[in-house]
Amino acid sequence: MTTPSPAVSAAARSPEVRALLAGIAEGAAERERRDESPFAQVEAVAKAGLGALSLPVDEGGQGASVRELLAFVIDLAEADPIVAHVLRTHYSQVLGFLRSPDRDVRRRWLDRVRAGTVLGNAISETGPSAAGGHEYDTRLDEVDGRLVLNGTKYYSTGTLYADWIAVAARVEGDLVATVMVPADRAGISVVDDWDGMGQSRTGTGTTTFTDVVVDPDDVLSRRPRLEPRAPGDVAFLQLYLHALVAGILRSVVTDATAVVRSRSRTFEHAPAPRAVDDPILHEKVGTLAATAWIAESAVLAAADAVQAAMDAAARGEPTDELRTAAALAHCAVKIHLDPASLGAASDLFDVGGASASSRARNLDRHWRNLRTLTLHNPASYKAAAIGRHLVTGEPLPVNGYF
């Protein structure tokens, strides 16, 4: 593994955390090859208090900014991008609880996070409505004096590992409620049916709610269905995916270096008799390292724009300019990084011979994981939206994918 980013808080760079990350990394490639779920690794991150990085120091956290948090996510994704992806909703939910105006809600949930609780999600649905829209068939209704939740969610990333699940559900009055329910409550079925070619063990499956009783205190909010989400919220979730990309690119560099060093022979017409002395291979590894560095730097720079939008909202001074700046920043990262990262994962094979394609080496996992991450939403739509905004002044979309 490479040295953790200097943007990470001092606590996240502690010897204990470095040892934890090294342990997670040690078996990551083999877990991926065997299609094994990293339950123990996710639990270890939570038990180490790393799920509480964003909490203020006086509340048992590290006071991590968005930049510092995503820097740690890059470190974790370098160790194992599956583990890092599982925690995406968790970290987003924690930021949401930190800005909660209800002190009792804030205290209750931050106490749980501090104790190692892992949070998951059940938000997305399939059907005739467009992805990122505001239509939900899942409902929260009052039945015989009780609140009851019914519906089916898809792409519930991380929920297989979660203790509590955040659910979006329709309620009366054209409102959407955000509900928290314990994952083991009667009527909840979490199915591990995600069969993606990459990021396969992230628990991105189907979650079904059948007459699930909901405590009124666990209804976090009711908001108008078409109301935009909090400033910086969507930008954080989207940028998080590219923190995973940046971490994977570090691993691409590590593996490329290892392949060159391990080669015992080269081609007769190669410019050097040993692979480790080959300037063409040196250039290839250097280019991969540059791509990884640029990826991390771009993610962390965009994190500052997300932080600015969140800080303004926390002060009660949200602006369209800051929201737009955060969206432009994370979209720019995606538009550039998607093709660059996929090219790097493919170029990795150029430093080896045919043996680099061996299943035992499992080098193709990087491309499969990157390709799956970049498919979350099309970069072409984001580029077109930015171009429209700049040329015509049309506002950027404000749905869950922008």
Tab-separated table of N, CA, C and O in Angstrom, residues 14 40 54 98 106 116 133 189 345 364:
chain	number	residue	atom	x	y	z
A	14	SER	N	-2.957	7.095	12.317
A	14	SER	CA	-2.307	6.463	13.455
A	14	SER	C	-1.782	5.089	13.072
A	14	SER	O	-2.263	4.464	12.115
A	40	ALA	N	-16.307	-9.207	8.133
A	40	ALA	CA	-15.387	-8.956	9.247
A	40	ALA	C	-14.650	-7.639	9.062
A	40	ALA	O	-14.392	-6.905	10.035
A	54	SER	N	-16.418	11.881	11.094
A	54	SER	CA	-16.955	13.227	10.906
A	54	SER	C	-17.498	13.849	12.181
A	54	SER	O	-17.759	15.059	12.213
A	98	LEU	N	-25.450	15.147	11.570
A	98	LEU	CA	-24.698	16.282	12.110
A	98	LEU	C	-25.402	17.611	11.850
A	98	LEU	O	-25.265	18.562	12.639
A	106	ARG	N	-30.257	14.170	16.751
A	106	ARG	CA	-28.802	14.230	16.563
A	106	ARG	C	-28.083	13.404	17.615
A	106	ARG	O	-27.211	12.585	17.300
A	116	GLY	N	-20.412	2.274	17.043
A	116	GLY	CA	-20.055	1.320	15.997
A	116	GLY	C	-21.195	0.873	15.110
A	116	GLY	O	-21.018	-0.025	14.285
A	133	GLY	N	-35.349	10.411	-10.022
A	133	GLY	CA	-36.581	11.176	-9.871
A	133	GLY	C	-37.125	11.125	-8.461
A	133	GLY	O	-36.457	10.693	-7.520
A	189	SER	N	-36.686	-7.999	4.515
A	189	SER	CA	-35.917	-9.026	3.817
A	189	SER	C	-34.829	-8.356	2.991
A	189	SER	O	-35.121	-7.549	2.106
A	345	ALA	N	-6.582	1.190	-15.980
A	345	ALA	CA	-6.785	-0.210	-15.603
A	345	ALA	C	-6.501	-1.151	-16.761
A	345	ALA	O	-6.080	-2.293	-16.558
A	364	ASP	N	-7.623	-8.124	-13.526
A	364	ASP	CA	-8.793	-7.565	-14.200
A	364	ASP	C	-9.823	-7.015	-13.222
A	364	ASP	O	-10.748	-6.306	-13.620
